[in-house]
């Protein structure tokens, strides 16, 4: 199982240069294409888990629908899933757009999704700079413990990290590319399966 080490930090500001860089995102359902550059980094301290995505996107797609759910699902975005265990009963999805909008839900395998679940402690920010965008945020460790994904005496949790990269075809239609950190080895694009998860290790 793939693992990512999240280093401990301290102080009033986050030094992202201290975080391990995770860039091995792939296009398992479009192996003929080169994945766009995507970097995920995370840090932790006594209070929170902090994360950051940096993405190159030369054709940024931002949907203008009336509802948040439609805007997020029909836009370029990055995603983090957490689960209590690999039965995915339950798991939690955080799908976040370059406009700092988040579609948040609690679910059970397979795709029994509760969109009424909320996570008011999520802090989220985003920035678009030319052909790049950044999405960063934090979750209190206490929230991760309440969710059951981080045990009091443990320093690891099951997590999936993903990117949805959309671009416009010549005829105006959208092509959707799905980029996981862990290749779930499914026939069709699907992140909502146990095989799409790896392990985050909180290290000193």
Tab-separated table of C-alpha atoms in Angstrom:
chain	number	residue	atom	x	y	z
A	1	UNK	CA	0.000	0.000	0.000
A	2	UNK	CA	1.334	3.444	-0.934
A	3	UNK	CA	2.275	5.723	1.944
A	4	UNK	CA	2.892	9.435	2.335
A	5	UNK	CA	4.760	10.910	5.303
A	6	UNK	CA	3.332	14.104	6.760
A	7	UNK	CA	5.962	16.005	8.720
A	8	UNK	CA	5.310	17.836	11.947
A	9	UNK	CA	5.568	21.615	11.992
A	10	UNK	CA	5.396	24.384	14.565
A	11	UNK	CA	5.234	28.129	14.589
A	12	UNK	CA	2.713	30.714	13.431
A	13	UNK	CA	3.292	30.225	9.683
A	14	UNK	CA	3.486	27.101	7.535
A	15	UNK	CA	6.760	26.432	5.745
A	16	UNK	CA	5.640	24.337	2.783
A	17	UNK	CA	9.243	23.750	1.742
A	18	UNK	CA	9.460	21.491	4.807
A	19	UNK	CA	6.637	19.256	3.552
A	20	UNK	CA	7.275	16.112	1.528
A	21	UNK	CA	6.219	16.544	-2.098
A	22	UNK	CA	3.759	14.050	-3.577
A	23	UNK	CA	3.614	14.287	-7.377
A	24	UNK	CA	3.043	10.732	-8.584
A	25	UNK	CA	-0.483	11.250	-9.862
A	26	UNK	CA	-1.367	9.184	-12.918
A	27	UNK	CA	-3.957	8.827	-15.669
A	28	UNK	CA	-4.734	5.097	-15.431
A	29	UNK	CA	-7.784	5.389	-17.700
A	30	UNK	CA	-5.968	7.558	-20.254
A	31	UNK	CA	-2.506	6.039	-20.287
A	32	UNK	CA	-1.787	7.570	-23.697
A	33	UNK	CA	-1.840	11.075	-22.205
A	34	UNK	CA	0.661	12.902	-20.013
A	35	UNK	CA	-0.834	13.956	-16.676
A	36	UNK	CA	-0.765	17.661	-15.882
A	37	UNK	CA	1.603	18.632	-13.095
A	38	UNK	CA	-0.041	18.143	-9.711
A	39	UNK	CA	1.688	18.479	-6.348
A	40	UNK	CA	0.184	17.616	-2.971
A	41	UNK	CA	1.856	18.535	0.295
A	42	UNK	CA	0.744	18.236	3.904
A	43	UNK	CA	1.969	19.172	7.374
A	44	UNK	CA	0.610	18.623	10.851
A	45	UNK	CA	0.907	20.284	14.235
A	46	UNK	CA	-0.625	19.856	17.670
A	47	UNK	CA	-3.977	21.155	16.430
A	48	UNK	CA	-4.510	20.450	12.747
A	49	UNK	CA	-3.696	18.622	9.548
A	50	UNK	CA	-2.758	21.153	6.846
A	51	UNK	CA	-2.772	20.386	3.116
A	52	UNK	CA	-1.997	22.096	-0.162
A	53	UNK	CA	-2.456	21.272	-3.853
A	54	UNK	CA	-0.510	23.086	-6.583
A	55	UNK	CA	-1.744	22.393	-10.110
A	56	UNK	CA	-0.830	23.477	-13.612
A	57	UNK	CA	-3.970	23.878	-15.708
A	58	UNK	CA	-3.792	25.441	-19.161
A	59	UNK	CA	-7.564	25.171	-19.723
A	60	UNK	CA	-9.229	25.916	-16.417
A	61	UNK	CA	-12.900	24.886	-16.359
A	62	UNK	CA	-15.066	26.646	-13.779
A	63	UNK	CA	-18.772	25.886	-13.936
A	64	UNK	CA	-21.309	28.665	-13.367
A	65	UNK	CA	-24.314	26.654	-12.199
A	66	UNK	CA	-26.638	27.916	-9.500
A	67	UNK	CA	-25.953	25.175	-6.951
A	68	UNK	CA	-22.658	24.513	-5.181
A	69	UNK	CA	-22.880	20.782	-5.965
A	70	UNK	CA	-23.136	21.403	-9.699
A	71	UNK	CA	-20.445	24.074	-9.665
A	72	UNK	CA	-17.941	21.805	-7.934
A	73	UNK	CA	-18.730	18.594	-9.832
A	74	UNK	CA	-18.592	20.320	-13.211
A	75	UNK	CA	-15.344	22.196	-12.511
A	76	UNK	CA	-11.676	21.332	-12.337
A	77	UNK	CA	-10.983	20.310	-8.759
A	78	UNK	CA	-8.854	18.419	-6.252
A	79	UNK	CA	-10.100	15.868	-3.756
A	80	UNK	CA	-9.196	14.198	-0.475
A	81	UNK	CA	-11.018	11.153	0.873
A	82	UNK	CA	-10.610	9.771	4.402
A	83	UNK	CA	-11.942	6.491	5.755
A	84	UNK	CA	-12.107	4.736	9.093
A	85	UNK	CA	-10.982	1.462	7.494
A	86	UNK	CA	-10.926	-0.161	4.096
A	87	UNK	CA	-14.509	-1.370	4.392
A	88	UNK	CA	-15.318	2.314	3.659
A	89	UNK	CA	-17.998	2.253	6.309
A	90	UNK	CA	-17.903	5.184	6.473
A	91	UNK	CA	-15.662	7.362	4.341
A	92	UNK	CA	-15.592	11.127	3.856
A	93	UNK	CA	-15.139	13.163	0.690
A	94	UNK	CA	-13.774	16.690	0.324
A	95	UNK	CA	-13.979	17.830	-3.311
A	96	UNK	CA	-12.554	21.356	-3.664
A	97	UNK	CA	-12.535	23.753	-6.584
A	98	UNK	CA	-10.045	26.533	-7.489
A	99	UNK	CA	-12.669	28.997	-6.232
A	100	UNK	CA	-12.394	27.589	-2.679
A	101	UNK	CA	-15.799	25.934	-2.929
A	102	UNK	CA	-16.079	22.488	-1.388
A	103	UNK	CA	-18.522	19.641	-1.866
A	104	UNK	CA	-18.346	17.707	1.398
A	105	UNK	CA	-20.063	14.439	2.229
A	106	UNK	CA	-20.114	11.295	4.319
A	107	UNK	CA	-20.621	8.005	2.509
A	108	UNK	CA	-20.626	4.241	2.748
A	109	UNK	CA	-19.478	1.760	0.173
A	110	UNK	CA	-20.817	1.638	-2.468
A	111	UNK	CA	-21.628	5.332	-3.180
A	112	UNK	CA	-24.271	5.675	-0.480
A	113	UNK	CA	-23.591	9.393	-0.179
A	114	UNK	CA	-25.000	11.754	2.438
A	115	UNK	CA	-24.631	15.287	1.097
A	116	UNK	CA	-26.308	16.687	4.211
A	117	UNK	CA	-23.217	15.899	6.293
A	118	UNK	CA	-21.176	19.020	6.953
A	119	UNK	CA	-17.724	19.836	8.282
A	120	UNK	CA	-17.761	23.432	9.538
A	121	UNK	CA	-14.211	23.138	10.892
A	122	UNK	CA	-12.697	22.816	7.412
A	123	UNK	CA	-10.673	25.925	6.555
A	124	UNK	CA	-10.174	26.398	2.830
A	125	UNK	CA	-8.446	28.896	0.554
A	126	UNK	CA	-7.650	28.971	-3.152
A	127	UNK	CA	-5.798	31.121	-5.644
A	128	UNK	CA	-5.670	31.182	-9.445
A	129	UNK	CA	-2.491	32.598	-11.010
A	130	UNK	CA	-2.396	32.351	-14.795
A	131	UNK	CA	-2.067	28.682	-15.724
A	132	UNK	CA	-1.713	27.576	-12.112
A	133	UNK	CA	-4.053	27.215	-9.195
A	134	UNK	CA	-3.544	26.404	-5.536
A	135	UNK	CA	-6.026	24.942	-3.086
A	136	UNK	CA	-5.013	24.807	0.571
A	137	UNK	CA	-6.777	24.082	3.800
A	138	UNK	CA	-6.729	22.520	7.221
A	139	UNK	CA	-8.761	20.176	9.379
A	140	UNK	CA	-8.468	20.029	13.177
A	141	UNK	CA	-7.100	16.750	14.506
A	142	UNK	CA	-10.083	16.733	16.860
A	143	UNK	CA	-12.405	16.643	13.827
A	144	UNK	CA	-10.478	13.742	12.288
A	145	UNK	CA	-10.825	11.900	15.602
A	146	UNK	CA	-14.562	12.622	15.752
A	147	UNK	CA	-14.862	11.230	12.226
A	148	UNK	CA	-13.064	8.097	13.423
A	149	UNK	CA	-10.330	8.285	10.800
A	150	UNK	CA	-7.594	9.190	13.294
A	151	UNK	CA	-7.385	7.146	16.464
A	152	UNK	CA	-6.201	8.838	19.653
A	153	UNK	CA	-3.117	6.661	19.989
A	154	UNK	CA	-2.340	6.338	16.265
A	155	UNK	CA	-0.276	8.409	13.871
A	156	UNK	CA	-1.666	7.152	10.600
A	157	UNK	CA	-4.889	7.287	8.631
A	158	UNK	CA	-6.282	5.932	5.387
A	159	UNK	CA	-6.595	8.621	2.710
A	160	UNK	CA	-7.042	9.058	-1.012
A	161	UNK	CA	-5.792	12.068	-2.975
A	162	UNK	CA	-7.145	12.877	-6.417
A	163	UNK	CA	-7.503	15.482	-9.152
A	164	UNK	CA	-10.252	15.968	-11.730
A	165	UNK	CA	-8.721	17.706	-14.755
A	166	UNK	CA	-11.217	18.941	-17.347
A	167	UNK	CA	-10.557	20.577	-20.687
A	168	UNK	CA	-12.571	21.695	-23.677
A	169	UNK	CA	-12.506	19.764	-26.933
A	170	UNK	CA	-12.529	21.593	-30.283
A	171	UNK	CA	-16.292	21.093	-30.561
A	172	UNK	CA	-16.862	22.730	-27.166
A	173	UNK	CA	-17.546	19.510	-25.269
A	174	UNK	CA	-15.712	18.709	-22.032
A	175	UNK	CA	-13.214	15.916	-21.629
A	176	UNK	CA	-12.801	14.696	-18.074
A	177	UNK	CA	-9.532	13.187	-16.916
A	178	UNK	CA	-9.297	11.465	-13.525
A	179	UNK	CA	-5.964	11.478	-11.709
A	180	UNK	CA	-5.453	9.384	-8.558
A	181	UNK	CA	-2.412	9.142	-6.336
A	182	UNK	CA	-3.151	5.418	-5.916
A	183	UNK	CA	-4.263	3.617	-9.062
A	184	UNK	CA	-7.412	1.721	-7.977
A	185	UNK	CA	-7.097	-0.618	-10.978
A	186	UNK	CA	-10.759	-0.400	-11.853
A	187	UNK	CA	-12.089	-0.829	-15.379
A	188	UNK	CA	-13.723	2.608	-15.323
A	189	UNK	CA	-12.755	5.770	-13.414
A	190	UNK	CA	-13.762	5.272	-9.781
A	191	UNK	CA	-12.282	6.717	-6.604
A	192	UNK	CA	-15.025	5.365	-4.325
A	193	UNK	CA	-13.404	1.969	-3.808
A	194	UNK	CA	-10.985	0.629	-1.155
A	195	UNK	CA	-8.165	0.208	-3.676
A	196	UNK	CA	-7.985	3.985	-4.250
A	197	UNK	CA	-6.697	4.636	-0.718
A	198	UNK	CA	-3.192	4.840	0.656
A	199	UNK	CA	-1.847	5.677	4.113
A	200	UNK	CA	-0.878	9.033	5.575
A	201	UNK	CA	1.788	8.703	8.288
A	202	UNK	CA	2.124	11.577	10.767
A	203	UNK	CA	5.841	11.748	11.547
A	204	UNK	CA	8.059	14.008	13.614
